[in-house]
Amino acid sequence: MTVIGLTGGIASGKTTARKMFEELGAYTLDADELSHKTLHQKDVYQKLLEHFGNGILDKDKKIDRKRLGKIVINNKKELKFLESVVHPKIAEMRDAFIENVKKKDKDAVIIYDVPLLYEKKMENMFDTIIVVYVDRKTQIKRIMERNKISEEGAEKRLKLQMDIEEKKKKAQIIIDNRGTLDDTFKQVKNIWDKTIKGG
Ligand code: ATP
């Protein structure tokens, strides 16, 4: 079994590349999705509510990620608390997923999409790491289009993460997602055939 970390910057194309690997036969997992799922778990829900209060709930009494995000975005102490509750749960779900795949397919390739892989120093968890790269200008353009926000807003989001050029330098494998989706698929297919399946 091979476990590959997939990372990049905001809107660099991680999801796009992950889905392409999935089409080729990889088992895939997304850290963001797991983190959203934890908010529905009873013990996480209770701990967060106790700590942050009712203000983090929406009208259906579900945890509102935007409200939670606003509290932790500029408050390191609160972010640390949130991570201390959520991260062990993400790790549990991730390990259960890997164990399950391992049982049914010993030759499986798992692609785990972790946006903050380098920021959280998770390099050692993986057999290899792929960075989905776009230059900063393209990244800003895609954030603005997808999130319908201003250039200033996009810049602000980028500042919260490690520079994508830094990530590119650290990567074992790079997917250049500046071109068309077709260009990206060709690279993904090549990596899958030659590097992953070809040994
Ligand atoms: P995030 O982690 O911020 O959610 P991401 O890295 O998973 O983003 P995607 O969701 O794959 O990135 O792509 C970001 C946006 O850019 C999407 O709107 C997607 O449709 C668009 N996009 C991705 N790749 C390309 C491409 N090669 N050409 C044009 N648009 C693209």
mmCIF file of N, CA and C and ligand atoms in Angstrom, residues 9-16 32 142 146 177 179-181 184, ligand 1:
data_model
loop_
_atom_site.group_PDB
_atom_site.id
_atom_site.type_symbol
_atom_site.label_atom_id
_atom_site.label_comp_id
_atom_site.label_asym_id
_atom_site.label_seq_id
_atom_site.Cartn_x
_atom_site.Cartn_y
_atom_site.Cartn_z
ATOM 1 N N GLY A 9 -1.616 25.265 -2.463
ATOM 2 C CA GLY A 9 -2.123 26.468 -1.806
ATOM 3 C C GLY A 9 -3.637 26.543 -1.940
ATOM 4 N N ILE A 10 -4.216 27.623 -1.428
ATOM 5 C CA ILE A 10 -5.658 27.834 -1.558
ATOM 6 C C ILE A 10 -5.981 27.916 -3.054
ATOM 7 N N ALA A 11 -6.983 27.177 -3.470
ATOM 8 C CA ALA A 11 -7.453 27.202 -4.873
ATOM 9 C C ALA A 11 -6.374 26.857 -5.905
ATOM 10 N N SER A 12 -5.342 26.096 -5.468
ATOM 11 C CA SER A 12 -4.297 25.752 -6.450
ATOM 12 C C SER A 12 -4.724 24.567 -7.317
ATOM 13 N N GLY A 13 -5.750 23.829 -6.866
ATOM 14 C CA GLY A 13 -6.254 22.717 -7.679
ATOM 15 C C GLY A 13 -6.110 21.352 -7.024
ATOM 16 N N LYS A 14 -6.029 21.327 -5.693
ATOM 17 C CA LYS A 14 -5.879 20.050 -4.975
ATOM 18 C C LYS A 14 -7.075 19.136 -5.228
ATOM 19 N N THR A 15 -8.274 19.687 -5.080
ATOM 20 C CA THR A 15 -9.483 18.879 -5.272
ATOM 21 C C THR A 15 -9.556 18.374 -6.710
ATOM 22 N N THR A 16 -9.242 19.265 -7.645
ATOM 23 C CA THR A 16 -9.261 18.908 -9.066
ATOM 24 C C THR A 16 -8.326 17.718 -9.315
ATOM 25 N N ASP A 32 -9.990 18.387 4.839
ATOM 26 C CA ASP A 32 -11.015 19.404 5.089
ATOM 27 C C ASP A 32 -12.377 18.761 5.329
ATOM 28 N N ARG A 142 -8.052 32.728 -9.353
ATOM 29 C CA ARG A 142 -9.001 31.628 -9.108
ATOM 30 C C ARG A 142 -9.739 31.782 -7.784
ATOM 31 N N ARG A 146 -13.752 32.031 -7.707
ATOM 32 C CA ARG A 146 -14.512 31.005 -6.976
ATOM 33 C C ARG A 146 -15.248 31.582 -5.778
ATOM 34 N N ASN A 177 -0.628 23.243 -12.385
ATOM 35 C CA ASN A 177 -2.046 23.413 -12.737
ATOM 36 C C ASN A 177 -2.338 24.805 -13.307
ATOM 37 N N GLY A 179 -2.194 25.509 -16.495
ATOM 38 C CA GLY A 179 -2.776 25.372 -17.827
ATOM 39 C C GLY A 179 -4.219 24.897 -17.790
ATOM 40 N N THR A 180 -4.625 24.195 -18.860
ATOM 41 C CA THR A 180 -6.015 23.722 -18.926
ATOM 42 C C THR A 180 -6.168 22.460 -18.063
ATOM 43 N N LEU A 181 -7.416 22.074 -17.840
ATOM 44 C CA LEU A 181 -7.681 20.854 -17.068
ATOM 45 C C LEU A 181 -7.116 19.637 -17.798
ATOM 46 N N THR A 184 -3.517 19.328 -17.040
ATOM 47 C CA THR A 184 -3.329 18.794 -15.688
ATOM 48 C C THR A 184 -3.591 17.295 -15.679
HETATM 49 P P1 ATP B 1 -9.227 24.883 -1.750
HETATM 50 O O1 ATP B 1 -8.284 24.027 -0.973
HETATM 51 O O2 ATP B 1 -8.959 26.335 -1.569
HETATM 52 O O3 ATP B 1 -10.655 24.530 -1.567
HETATM 53 P P2 ATP B 1 -8.283 23.491 -4.134
HETATM 54 O O4 ATP B 1 -6.798 23.582 -4.062
HETATM 55 O O5 ATP B 1 -8.901 22.196 -3.779
HETATM 56 O O6 ATP B 1 -8.947 24.668 -3.344
HETATM 57 P P3 ATP B 1 -9.833 23.413 -6.578
HETATM 58 O O7 ATP B 1 -11.109 23.459 -5.828
HETATM 59 O O8 ATP B 1 -9.453 22.150 -7.257
HETATM 60 O O9 ATP B 1 -8.643 23.905 -5.634
HETATM 61 O O10 ATP B 1 -9.762 24.574 -7.659
HETATM 62 C C1 ATP B 1 -9.956 25.950 -7.281
HETATM 63 C C2 ATP B 1 -10.772 26.664 -8.325
HETATM 64 O O11 ATP B 1 -10.020 26.761 -9.541
HETATM 65 C C3 ATP B 1 -12.059 25.937 -8.700
HETATM 66 O O12 ATP B 1 -13.038 26.886 -8.935
HETATM 67 C C4 ATP B 1 -11.698 25.160 -9.955
HETATM 68 O O13 ATP B 1 -12.811 24.938 -10.778
HETATM 69 C C5 ATP B 1 -10.688 26.101 -10.611
HETATM 70 N N1 ATP B 1 -9.646 25.373 -11.370
HETATM 71 C C6 ATP B 1 -8.886 24.338 -10.940
HETATM 72 N N2 ATP B 1 -8.018 23.947 -11.885
HETATM 73 C C7 ATP B 1 -8.220 24.752 -12.950
HETATM 74 C C8 ATP B 1 -7.620 24.854 -14.260
HETATM 75 N N3 ATP B 1 -6.617 24.056 -14.650
HETATM 76 N N4 ATP B 1 -8.112 25.799 -15.094
HETATM 77 C C9 ATP B 1 -9.100 26.641 -14.701
HETATM 78 N N5 ATP B 1 -9.717 26.594 -13.496
HETATM 79 C C10 ATP B 1 -9.275 25.673 -12.621
#
